[in-house]
CSV table of C-alpha atoms in Angstrom, one decimal:
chain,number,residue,atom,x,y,z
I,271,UNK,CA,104.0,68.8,113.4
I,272,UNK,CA,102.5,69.8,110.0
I,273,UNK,CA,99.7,72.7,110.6
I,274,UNK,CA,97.0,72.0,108.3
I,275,UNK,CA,95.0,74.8,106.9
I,276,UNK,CA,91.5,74.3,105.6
I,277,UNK,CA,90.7,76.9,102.8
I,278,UNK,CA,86.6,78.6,103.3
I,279,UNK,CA,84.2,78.2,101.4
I,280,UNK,CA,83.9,80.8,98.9
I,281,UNK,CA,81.2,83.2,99.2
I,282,UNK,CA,79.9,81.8,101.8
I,283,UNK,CA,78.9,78.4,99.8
I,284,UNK,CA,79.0,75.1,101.6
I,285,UNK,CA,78.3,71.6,100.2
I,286,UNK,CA,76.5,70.7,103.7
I,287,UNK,CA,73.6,72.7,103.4
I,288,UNK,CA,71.6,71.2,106.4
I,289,UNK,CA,68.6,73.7,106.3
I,290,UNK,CA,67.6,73.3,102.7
I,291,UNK,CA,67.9,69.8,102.5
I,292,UNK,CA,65.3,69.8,105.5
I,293,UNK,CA,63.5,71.9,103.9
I,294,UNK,CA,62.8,69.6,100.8
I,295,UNK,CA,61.9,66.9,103.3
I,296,UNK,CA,59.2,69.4,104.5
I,297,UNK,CA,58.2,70.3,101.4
I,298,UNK,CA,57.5,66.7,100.4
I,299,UNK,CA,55.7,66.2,104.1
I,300,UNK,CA,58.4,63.2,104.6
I,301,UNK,CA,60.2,64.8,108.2
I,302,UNK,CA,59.1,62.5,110.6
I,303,UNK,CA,59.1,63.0,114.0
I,304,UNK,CA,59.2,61.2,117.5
I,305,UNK,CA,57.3,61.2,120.1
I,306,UNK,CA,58.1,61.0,123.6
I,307,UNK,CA,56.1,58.0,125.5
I,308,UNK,CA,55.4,58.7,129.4
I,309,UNK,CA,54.4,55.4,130.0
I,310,UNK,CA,52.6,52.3,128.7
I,311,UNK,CA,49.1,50.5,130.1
I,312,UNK,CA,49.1,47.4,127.6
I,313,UNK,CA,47.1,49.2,124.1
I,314,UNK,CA,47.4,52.7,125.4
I,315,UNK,CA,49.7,55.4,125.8
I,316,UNK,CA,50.0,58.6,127.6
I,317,UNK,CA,51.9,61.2,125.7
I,318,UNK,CA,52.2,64.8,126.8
I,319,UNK,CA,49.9,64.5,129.7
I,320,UNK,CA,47.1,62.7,127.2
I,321,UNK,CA,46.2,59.5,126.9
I,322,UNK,CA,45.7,57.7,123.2
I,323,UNK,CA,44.6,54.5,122.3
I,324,UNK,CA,47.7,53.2,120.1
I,325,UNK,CA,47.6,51.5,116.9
I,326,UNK,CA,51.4,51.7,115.9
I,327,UNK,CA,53.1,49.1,117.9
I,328,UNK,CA,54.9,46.0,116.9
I,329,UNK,CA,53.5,44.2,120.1
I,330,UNK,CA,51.1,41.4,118.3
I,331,UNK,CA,50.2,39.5,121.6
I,332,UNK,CA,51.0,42.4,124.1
I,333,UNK,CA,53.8,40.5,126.1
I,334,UNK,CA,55.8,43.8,126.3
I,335,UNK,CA,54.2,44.7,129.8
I,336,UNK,CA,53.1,40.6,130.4
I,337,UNK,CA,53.9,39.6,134.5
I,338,UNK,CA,55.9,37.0,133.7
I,339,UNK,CA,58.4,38.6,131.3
I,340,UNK,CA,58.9,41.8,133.9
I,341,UNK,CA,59.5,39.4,136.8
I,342,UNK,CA,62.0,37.1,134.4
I,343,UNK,CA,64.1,40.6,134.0
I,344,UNK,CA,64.0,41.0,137.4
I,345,UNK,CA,65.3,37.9,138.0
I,346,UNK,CA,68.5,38.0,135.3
I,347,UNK,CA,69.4,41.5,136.5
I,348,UNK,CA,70.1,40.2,139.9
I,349,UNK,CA,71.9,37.7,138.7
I,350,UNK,CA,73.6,39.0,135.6
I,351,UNK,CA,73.7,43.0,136.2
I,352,UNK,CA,72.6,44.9,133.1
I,353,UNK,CA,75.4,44.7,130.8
I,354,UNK,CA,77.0,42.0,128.5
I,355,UNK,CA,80.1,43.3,128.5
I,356,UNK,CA,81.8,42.4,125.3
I,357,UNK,CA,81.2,40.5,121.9
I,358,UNK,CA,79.9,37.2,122.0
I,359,UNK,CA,83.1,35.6,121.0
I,360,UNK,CA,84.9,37.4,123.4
I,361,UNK,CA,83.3,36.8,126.9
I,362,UNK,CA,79.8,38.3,126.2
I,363,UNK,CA,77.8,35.0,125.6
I,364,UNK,CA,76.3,33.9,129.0
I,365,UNK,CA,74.3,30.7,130.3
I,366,UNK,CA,71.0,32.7,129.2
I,367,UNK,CA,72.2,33.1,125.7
I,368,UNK,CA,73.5,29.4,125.0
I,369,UNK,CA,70.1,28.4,126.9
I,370,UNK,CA,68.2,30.8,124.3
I,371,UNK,CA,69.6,29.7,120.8
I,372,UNK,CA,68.4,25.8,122.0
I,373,UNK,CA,65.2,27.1,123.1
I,374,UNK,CA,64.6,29.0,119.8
I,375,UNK,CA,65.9,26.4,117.4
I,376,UNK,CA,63.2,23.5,119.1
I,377,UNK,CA,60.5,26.4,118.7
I,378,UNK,CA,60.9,26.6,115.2
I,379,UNK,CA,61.5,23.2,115.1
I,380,UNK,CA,65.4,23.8,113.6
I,381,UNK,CA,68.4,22.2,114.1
I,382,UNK,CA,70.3,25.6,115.3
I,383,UNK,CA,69.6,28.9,116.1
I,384,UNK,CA,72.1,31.7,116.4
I,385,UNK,CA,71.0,35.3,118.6
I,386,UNK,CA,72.1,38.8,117.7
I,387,UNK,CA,71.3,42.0,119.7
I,388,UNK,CA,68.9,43.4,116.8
I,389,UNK,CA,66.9,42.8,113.7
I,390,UNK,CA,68.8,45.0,111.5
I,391,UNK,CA,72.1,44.7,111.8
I,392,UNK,CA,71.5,40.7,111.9
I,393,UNK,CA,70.3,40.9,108.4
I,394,UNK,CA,72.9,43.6,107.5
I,395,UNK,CA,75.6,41.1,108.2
I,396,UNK,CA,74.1,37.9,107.7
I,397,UNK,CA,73.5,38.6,103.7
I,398,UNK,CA,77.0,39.9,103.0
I,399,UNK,CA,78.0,36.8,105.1
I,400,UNK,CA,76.5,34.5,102.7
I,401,UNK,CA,77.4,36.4,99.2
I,402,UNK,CA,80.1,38.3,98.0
I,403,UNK,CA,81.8,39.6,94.4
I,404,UNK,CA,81.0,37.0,92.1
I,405,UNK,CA,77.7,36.0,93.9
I,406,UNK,CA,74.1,36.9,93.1
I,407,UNK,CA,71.5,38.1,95.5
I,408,UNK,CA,67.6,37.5,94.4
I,409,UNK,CA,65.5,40.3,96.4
I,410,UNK,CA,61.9,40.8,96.5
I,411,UNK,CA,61.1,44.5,95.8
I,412,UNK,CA,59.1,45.0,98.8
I,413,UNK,CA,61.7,43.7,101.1
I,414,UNK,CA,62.8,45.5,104.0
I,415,UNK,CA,65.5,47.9,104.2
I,416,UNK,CA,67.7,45.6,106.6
I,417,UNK,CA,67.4,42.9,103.5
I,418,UNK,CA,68.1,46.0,100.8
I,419,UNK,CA,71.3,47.5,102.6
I,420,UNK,CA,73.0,43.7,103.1
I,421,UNK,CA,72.6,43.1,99.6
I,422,UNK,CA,74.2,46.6,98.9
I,423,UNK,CA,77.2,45.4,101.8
I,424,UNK,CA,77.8,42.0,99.9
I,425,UNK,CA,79.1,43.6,96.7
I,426,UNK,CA,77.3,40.5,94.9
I,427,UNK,CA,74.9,41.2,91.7
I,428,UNK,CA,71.7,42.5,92.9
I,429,UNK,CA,68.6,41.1,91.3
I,430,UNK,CA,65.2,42.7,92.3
I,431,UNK,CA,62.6,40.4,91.3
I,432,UNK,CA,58.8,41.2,91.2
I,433,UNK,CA,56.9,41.4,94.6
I,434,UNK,CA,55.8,37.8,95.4
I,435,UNK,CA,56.5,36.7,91.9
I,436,UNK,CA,58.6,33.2,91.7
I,437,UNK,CA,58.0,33.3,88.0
I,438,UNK,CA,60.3,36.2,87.7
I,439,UNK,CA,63.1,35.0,90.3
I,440,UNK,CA,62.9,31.7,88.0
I,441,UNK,CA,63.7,33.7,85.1
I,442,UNK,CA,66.4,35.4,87.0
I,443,UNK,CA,67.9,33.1,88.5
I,444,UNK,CA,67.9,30.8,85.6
I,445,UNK,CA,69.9,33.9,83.2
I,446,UNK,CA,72.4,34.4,86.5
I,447,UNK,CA,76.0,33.0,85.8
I,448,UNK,CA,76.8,33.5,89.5
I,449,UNK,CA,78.7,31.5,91.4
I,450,UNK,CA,76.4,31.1,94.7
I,451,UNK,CA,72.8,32.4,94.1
I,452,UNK,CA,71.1,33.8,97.5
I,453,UNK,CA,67.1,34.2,97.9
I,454,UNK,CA,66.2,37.0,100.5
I,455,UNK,CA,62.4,37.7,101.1
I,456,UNK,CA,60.4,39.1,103.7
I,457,UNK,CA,57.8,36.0,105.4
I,458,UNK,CA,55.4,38.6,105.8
I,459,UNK,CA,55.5,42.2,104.1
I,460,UNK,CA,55.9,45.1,106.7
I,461,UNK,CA,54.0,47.9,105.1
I,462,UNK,CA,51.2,45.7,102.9
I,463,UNK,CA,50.7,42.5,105.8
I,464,UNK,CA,51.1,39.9,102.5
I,465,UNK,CA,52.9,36.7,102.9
I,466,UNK,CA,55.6,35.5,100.4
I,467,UNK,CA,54.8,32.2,98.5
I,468,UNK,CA,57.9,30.6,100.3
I,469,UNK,CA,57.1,27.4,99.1
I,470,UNK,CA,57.6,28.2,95.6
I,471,UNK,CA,60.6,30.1,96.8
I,472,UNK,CA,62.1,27.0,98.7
I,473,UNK,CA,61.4,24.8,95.7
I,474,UNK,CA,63.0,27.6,93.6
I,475,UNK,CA,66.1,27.5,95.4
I,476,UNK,CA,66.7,23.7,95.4
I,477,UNK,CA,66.1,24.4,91.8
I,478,UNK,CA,68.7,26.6,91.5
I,479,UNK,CA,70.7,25.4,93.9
I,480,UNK,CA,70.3,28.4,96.0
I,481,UNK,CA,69.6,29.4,99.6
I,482,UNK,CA,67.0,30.9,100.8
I,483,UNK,CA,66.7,33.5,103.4
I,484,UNK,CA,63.4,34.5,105.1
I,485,UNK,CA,62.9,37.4,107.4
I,486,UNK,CA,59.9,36.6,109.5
I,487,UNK,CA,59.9,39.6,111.2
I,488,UNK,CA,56.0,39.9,111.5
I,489,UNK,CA,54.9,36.2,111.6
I,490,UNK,CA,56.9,35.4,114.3
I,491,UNK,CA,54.9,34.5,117.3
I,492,UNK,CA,51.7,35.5,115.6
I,493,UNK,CA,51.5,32.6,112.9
I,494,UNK,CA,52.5,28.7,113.1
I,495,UNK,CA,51.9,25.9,115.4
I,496,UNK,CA,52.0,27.7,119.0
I,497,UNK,CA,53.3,31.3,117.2
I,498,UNK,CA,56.4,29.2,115.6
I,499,UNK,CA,55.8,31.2,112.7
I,500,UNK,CA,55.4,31.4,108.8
I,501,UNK,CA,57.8,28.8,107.7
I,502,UNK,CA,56.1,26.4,110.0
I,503,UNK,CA,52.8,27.3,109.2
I,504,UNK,CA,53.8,26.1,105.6
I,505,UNK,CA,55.6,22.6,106.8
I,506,UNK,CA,58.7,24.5,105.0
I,507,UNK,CA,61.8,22.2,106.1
I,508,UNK,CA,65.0,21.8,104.0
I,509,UNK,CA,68.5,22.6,104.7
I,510,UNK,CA,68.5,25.5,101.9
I,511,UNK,CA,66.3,27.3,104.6
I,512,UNK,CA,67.7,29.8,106.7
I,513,UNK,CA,65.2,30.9,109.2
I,514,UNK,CA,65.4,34.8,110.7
I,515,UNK,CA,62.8,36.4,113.2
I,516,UNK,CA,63.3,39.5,114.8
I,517,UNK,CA,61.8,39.2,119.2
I,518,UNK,CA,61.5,42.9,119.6
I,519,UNK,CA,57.8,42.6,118.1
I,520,UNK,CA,55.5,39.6,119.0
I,521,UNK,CA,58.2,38.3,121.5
I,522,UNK,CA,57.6,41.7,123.5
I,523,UNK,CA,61.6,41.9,124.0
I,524,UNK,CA,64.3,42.6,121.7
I,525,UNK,CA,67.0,41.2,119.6
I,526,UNK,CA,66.7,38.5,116.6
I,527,UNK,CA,67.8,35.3,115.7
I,528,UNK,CA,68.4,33.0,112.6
I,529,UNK,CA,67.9,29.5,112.2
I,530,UNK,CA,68.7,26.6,110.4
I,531,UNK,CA,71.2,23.8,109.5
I,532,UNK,CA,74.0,23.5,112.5
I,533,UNK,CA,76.9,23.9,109.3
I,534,UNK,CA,75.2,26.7,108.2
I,535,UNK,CA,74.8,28.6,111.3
I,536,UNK,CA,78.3,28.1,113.1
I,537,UNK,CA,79.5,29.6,109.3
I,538,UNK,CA,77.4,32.7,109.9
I,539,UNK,CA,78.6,32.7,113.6
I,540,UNK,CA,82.5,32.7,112.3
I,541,UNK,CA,81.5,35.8,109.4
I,542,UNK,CA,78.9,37.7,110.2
I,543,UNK,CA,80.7,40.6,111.4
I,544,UNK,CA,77.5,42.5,112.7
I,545,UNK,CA,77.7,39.1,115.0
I,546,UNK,CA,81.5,39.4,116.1
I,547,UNK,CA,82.7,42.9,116.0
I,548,UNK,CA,79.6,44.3,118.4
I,549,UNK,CA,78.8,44.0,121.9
I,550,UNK,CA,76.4,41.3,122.9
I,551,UNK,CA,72.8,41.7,123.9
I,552,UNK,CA,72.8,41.8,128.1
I,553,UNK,CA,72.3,38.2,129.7
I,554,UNK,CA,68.9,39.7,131.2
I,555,UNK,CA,67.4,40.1,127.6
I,556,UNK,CA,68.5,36.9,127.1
I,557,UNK,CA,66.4,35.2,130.2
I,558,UNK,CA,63.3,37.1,129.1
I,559,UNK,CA,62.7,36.1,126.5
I,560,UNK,CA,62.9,32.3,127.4
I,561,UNK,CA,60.2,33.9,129.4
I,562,UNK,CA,58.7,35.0,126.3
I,563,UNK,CA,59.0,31.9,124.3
I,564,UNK,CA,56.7,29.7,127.3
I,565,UNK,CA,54.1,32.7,127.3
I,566,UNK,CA,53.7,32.5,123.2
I,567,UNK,CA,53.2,28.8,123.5
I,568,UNK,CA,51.4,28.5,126.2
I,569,UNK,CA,48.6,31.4,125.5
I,570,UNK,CA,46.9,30.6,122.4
I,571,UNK,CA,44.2,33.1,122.9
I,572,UNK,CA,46.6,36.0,122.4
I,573,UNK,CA,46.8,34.8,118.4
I,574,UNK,CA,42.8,34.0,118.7
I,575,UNK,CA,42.4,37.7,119.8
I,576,UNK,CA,44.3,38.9,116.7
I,577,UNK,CA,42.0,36.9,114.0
I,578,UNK,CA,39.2,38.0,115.5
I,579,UNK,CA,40.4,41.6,115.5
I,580,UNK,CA,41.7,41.2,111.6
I,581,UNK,CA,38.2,40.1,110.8
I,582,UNK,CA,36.8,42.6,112.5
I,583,UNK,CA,38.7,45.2,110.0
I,584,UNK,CA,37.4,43.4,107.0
I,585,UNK,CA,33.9,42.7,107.9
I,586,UNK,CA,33.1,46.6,109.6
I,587,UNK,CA,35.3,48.8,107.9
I,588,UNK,CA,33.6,51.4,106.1
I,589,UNK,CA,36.5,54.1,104.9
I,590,UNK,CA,36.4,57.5,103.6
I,591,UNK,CA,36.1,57.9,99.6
I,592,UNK,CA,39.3,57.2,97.7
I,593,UNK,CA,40.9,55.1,100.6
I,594,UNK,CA,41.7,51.2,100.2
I,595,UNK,CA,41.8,48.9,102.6
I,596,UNK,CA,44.1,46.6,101.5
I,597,UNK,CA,44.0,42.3,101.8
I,598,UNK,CA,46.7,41.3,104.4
I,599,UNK,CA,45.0,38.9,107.1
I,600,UNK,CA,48.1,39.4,109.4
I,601,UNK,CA,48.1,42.1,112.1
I,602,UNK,CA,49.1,44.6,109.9
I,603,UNK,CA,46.3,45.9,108.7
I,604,UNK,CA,47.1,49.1,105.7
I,605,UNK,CA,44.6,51.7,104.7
I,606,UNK,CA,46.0,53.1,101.7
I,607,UNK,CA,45.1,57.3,100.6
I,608,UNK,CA,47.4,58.0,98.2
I,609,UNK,CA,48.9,61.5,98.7
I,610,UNK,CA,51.5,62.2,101.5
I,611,UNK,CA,49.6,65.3,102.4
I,612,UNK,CA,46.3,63.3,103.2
I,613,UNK,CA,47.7,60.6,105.0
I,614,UNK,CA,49.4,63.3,107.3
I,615,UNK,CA,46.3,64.6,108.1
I,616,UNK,CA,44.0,61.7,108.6
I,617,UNK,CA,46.9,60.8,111.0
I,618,UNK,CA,46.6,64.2,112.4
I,619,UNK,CA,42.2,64.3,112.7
I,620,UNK,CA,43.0,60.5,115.0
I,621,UNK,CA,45.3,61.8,117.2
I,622,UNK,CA,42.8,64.8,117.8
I,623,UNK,CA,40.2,62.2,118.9
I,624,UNK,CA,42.7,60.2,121.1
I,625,UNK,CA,43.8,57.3,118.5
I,626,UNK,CA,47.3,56.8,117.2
I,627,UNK,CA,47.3,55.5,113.9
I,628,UNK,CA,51.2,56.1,112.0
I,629,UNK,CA,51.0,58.0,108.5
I,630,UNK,CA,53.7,55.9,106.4
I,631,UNK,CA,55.1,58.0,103.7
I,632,UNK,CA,57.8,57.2,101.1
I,633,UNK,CA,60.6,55.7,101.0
I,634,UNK,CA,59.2,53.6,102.9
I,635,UNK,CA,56.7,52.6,101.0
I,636,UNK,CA,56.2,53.7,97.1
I,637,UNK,CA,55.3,57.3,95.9
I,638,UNK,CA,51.2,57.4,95.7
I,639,UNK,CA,50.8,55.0,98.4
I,640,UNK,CA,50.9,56.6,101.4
I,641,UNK,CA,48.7,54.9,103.9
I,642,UNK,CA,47.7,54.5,107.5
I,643,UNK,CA,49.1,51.7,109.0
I,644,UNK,CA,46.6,50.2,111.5
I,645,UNK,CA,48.7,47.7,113.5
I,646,UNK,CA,46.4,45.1,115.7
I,647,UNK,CA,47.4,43.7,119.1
I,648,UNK,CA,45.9,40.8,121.6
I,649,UNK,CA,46.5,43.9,123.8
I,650,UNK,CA,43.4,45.8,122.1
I,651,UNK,CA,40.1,44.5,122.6
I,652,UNK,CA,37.3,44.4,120.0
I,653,UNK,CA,35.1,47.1,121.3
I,654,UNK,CA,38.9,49.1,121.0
I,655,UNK,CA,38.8,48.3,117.3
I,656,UNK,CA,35.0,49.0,116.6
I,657,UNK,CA,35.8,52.7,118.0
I,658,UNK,CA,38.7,53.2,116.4
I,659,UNK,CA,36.7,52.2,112.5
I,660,UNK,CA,33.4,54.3,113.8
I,661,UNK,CA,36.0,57.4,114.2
I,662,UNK,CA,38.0,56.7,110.5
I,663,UNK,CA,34.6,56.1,109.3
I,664,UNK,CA,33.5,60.1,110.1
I,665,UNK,CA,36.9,61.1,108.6
């Protein structure tokens, strides 16, 4: 055996300077910190012994709590236990997933539909899947980070086009030399509650003869025929379409899944390694959300609720000086300040007065933008909203 010595830092130096680095992040009012949830009543929240009205969640129709989603996991863990056990290629794909992917591919009205265990690491492996060295990925600048890092994994050129701009990507993509050209876009924008112009981008890519990848993260459920989302709201069908949604936010559950031509998908299903290499989301996940799926469909007045609640923020709002409300009709909903400082503290003066509204600071979003992001739920009732705008009005 070979001892091996490890020669200290001089002086007392180290290049893992922990402390310092946190202290830029305080500095810059970025650190951003968790809070520990006691329990959930639909809209509301009791933290620390306190209850507050919540504004931060993903859950657009408030299914996360809905009867017939807890009594579906109820169900599947009896049957399945809690655990998948293994990748799905090994033994961790069940009756409940194979019944899933149908279910999902006839809601969004695809041929096939393929389910990972999360949103991020489905489009961290599905873009590297699809484009490698040689390759060119086409990325809106807005997108998400899960859309940013797969790019980064591919190894493929890089192209940031101009937020929602297809002139731009047409420019690109007609100067790109690569081999296989690959469109990634949000559906609709996290942080701003835009929607892409996908049809430009589909006709774009059968232009180009590229794909095009939409993550529909946040139109899922809420827009569409019956919630089936943004590509269906548009009567977007072509077999350069690849389809993803994430069903940890208006599904109420977890996981993703992405859809599109049967070719397409088994080839993501044989490559993306985020897919093979990790353990399978549990059988009982599975069976809720078919659950889910019958409850988004079936109870059109969840999405009803939410226009009424986005007009509600246009038509009353009446914000402090220097604050914009910006023109998304989705449920996201941003108030943007500006300064990082401000927004911390406007977050701050809410929580005092029992409302839980999330700062957003940069990265992830740009530098002078710093906002509130007001996120609306079929949970919340109007009368919830019309308090919530009186108490940012006498910010």
């Amino acid at each position: 055996m070979v001892a091996v010595t490890r020669e200290a830092p001089r002086g007392g130096a180290t290049a893992w300077d922990f402390a310092a680095e946190l202290q830029a992040i305080d500095s810059a009012q970025l650190r951003r910190r968790r809070r520990v949830i006691e329990s959930y009543d639909g809209a509301r929240m009791r933290i620390d012994g306190r209850e507050l009205l919540a504004f931060c969640s993903n859950d657009y129709l408030g299914l996360a709590q809905h009867p017939a989603l807890v009594e579906a996991a109820r169900e599947a863990a009896a049957r399945w236990g809690v655990g998948a056990t293994a990748s799905p290629v090994l033994c961790g794909h069940s009756l409940a997933h194979e019944q899933l992917e149908r279910e999902l591919a006839r809601f969004v009205g695809m041929p096939r539909a393929l389910y990972f265990y999360a949103g991020f690491p489905a489009n961290a492996g599905i873009v590297p899947a699809l484009a490698g060295r040689g390759d060119a990925v086409f990325s809106d600048t807005l997108n998400h980070a899960c859309l940013i890092d797969g790019a980064r994994l591919s190894r493929a050129d890089v192209q940031v086009y101009a937020h929602a701009d297809p002139a731009d990507l047409a420019r690109r993509l007609q100067a790109s030399p690569a081999r296989r050209k690959l469109i990634t876009t949000d559906a609709v924008f996290s942080m701003d509650g835009d929607i892409a112009p996908l049809r430009e981008l589909l006709q774009l890519a059968e232009r180009f003869d590229a794909l095009l990848l939409v993550d529909d993260a946040h139109g899922f459920g809420v827009l569409g025929p019956g919630g089936a989302g943004t590509a269906a709201a548009l009567g977007l069908r072509s077999p350069r379409l690849l389809y993803m949604a994430t069903l940890g936010k208006a599904a109420g559950v977890a996981g993703a899944f992405v859809a599109g031509a049967d070719d397409a998908v088994e080839y993501l299903m044989q490559r993306t390694r985020s897919y093979i290499f990790a353990t399978a989301a549990p059988p009982m996940v599975a069976h809720t959300l078919r659950a889910s799926l019958r409850v988004i469909a079936d109870e059109q007045w969840r999405r009803d609720r939410l226009r009424e609640l986005v007009a509600l923020v246009h038509e009353q709002s009446r914000l402090p000086q220097g604050w914009r409300l910006g023109e998304s009709r989705t449920p996201v909903q941003p108030l943007i300040i500006g300064s990082n400082e401000a927004a911390l503290h406007a977050m701050q003066q809410l929580w005092q007065q029992g409302y839980w509204v999330p700062a957003i600071r940069p990265p992830t979003v740009a530098p002078g933008s710093a906002r509130l992001r007001l996120s609306l739920s079929a949970a919340h009732t109007l009368q919830d909203l019309r308090e919530l705008l009186r108490a940012i009005e006498g910010l």
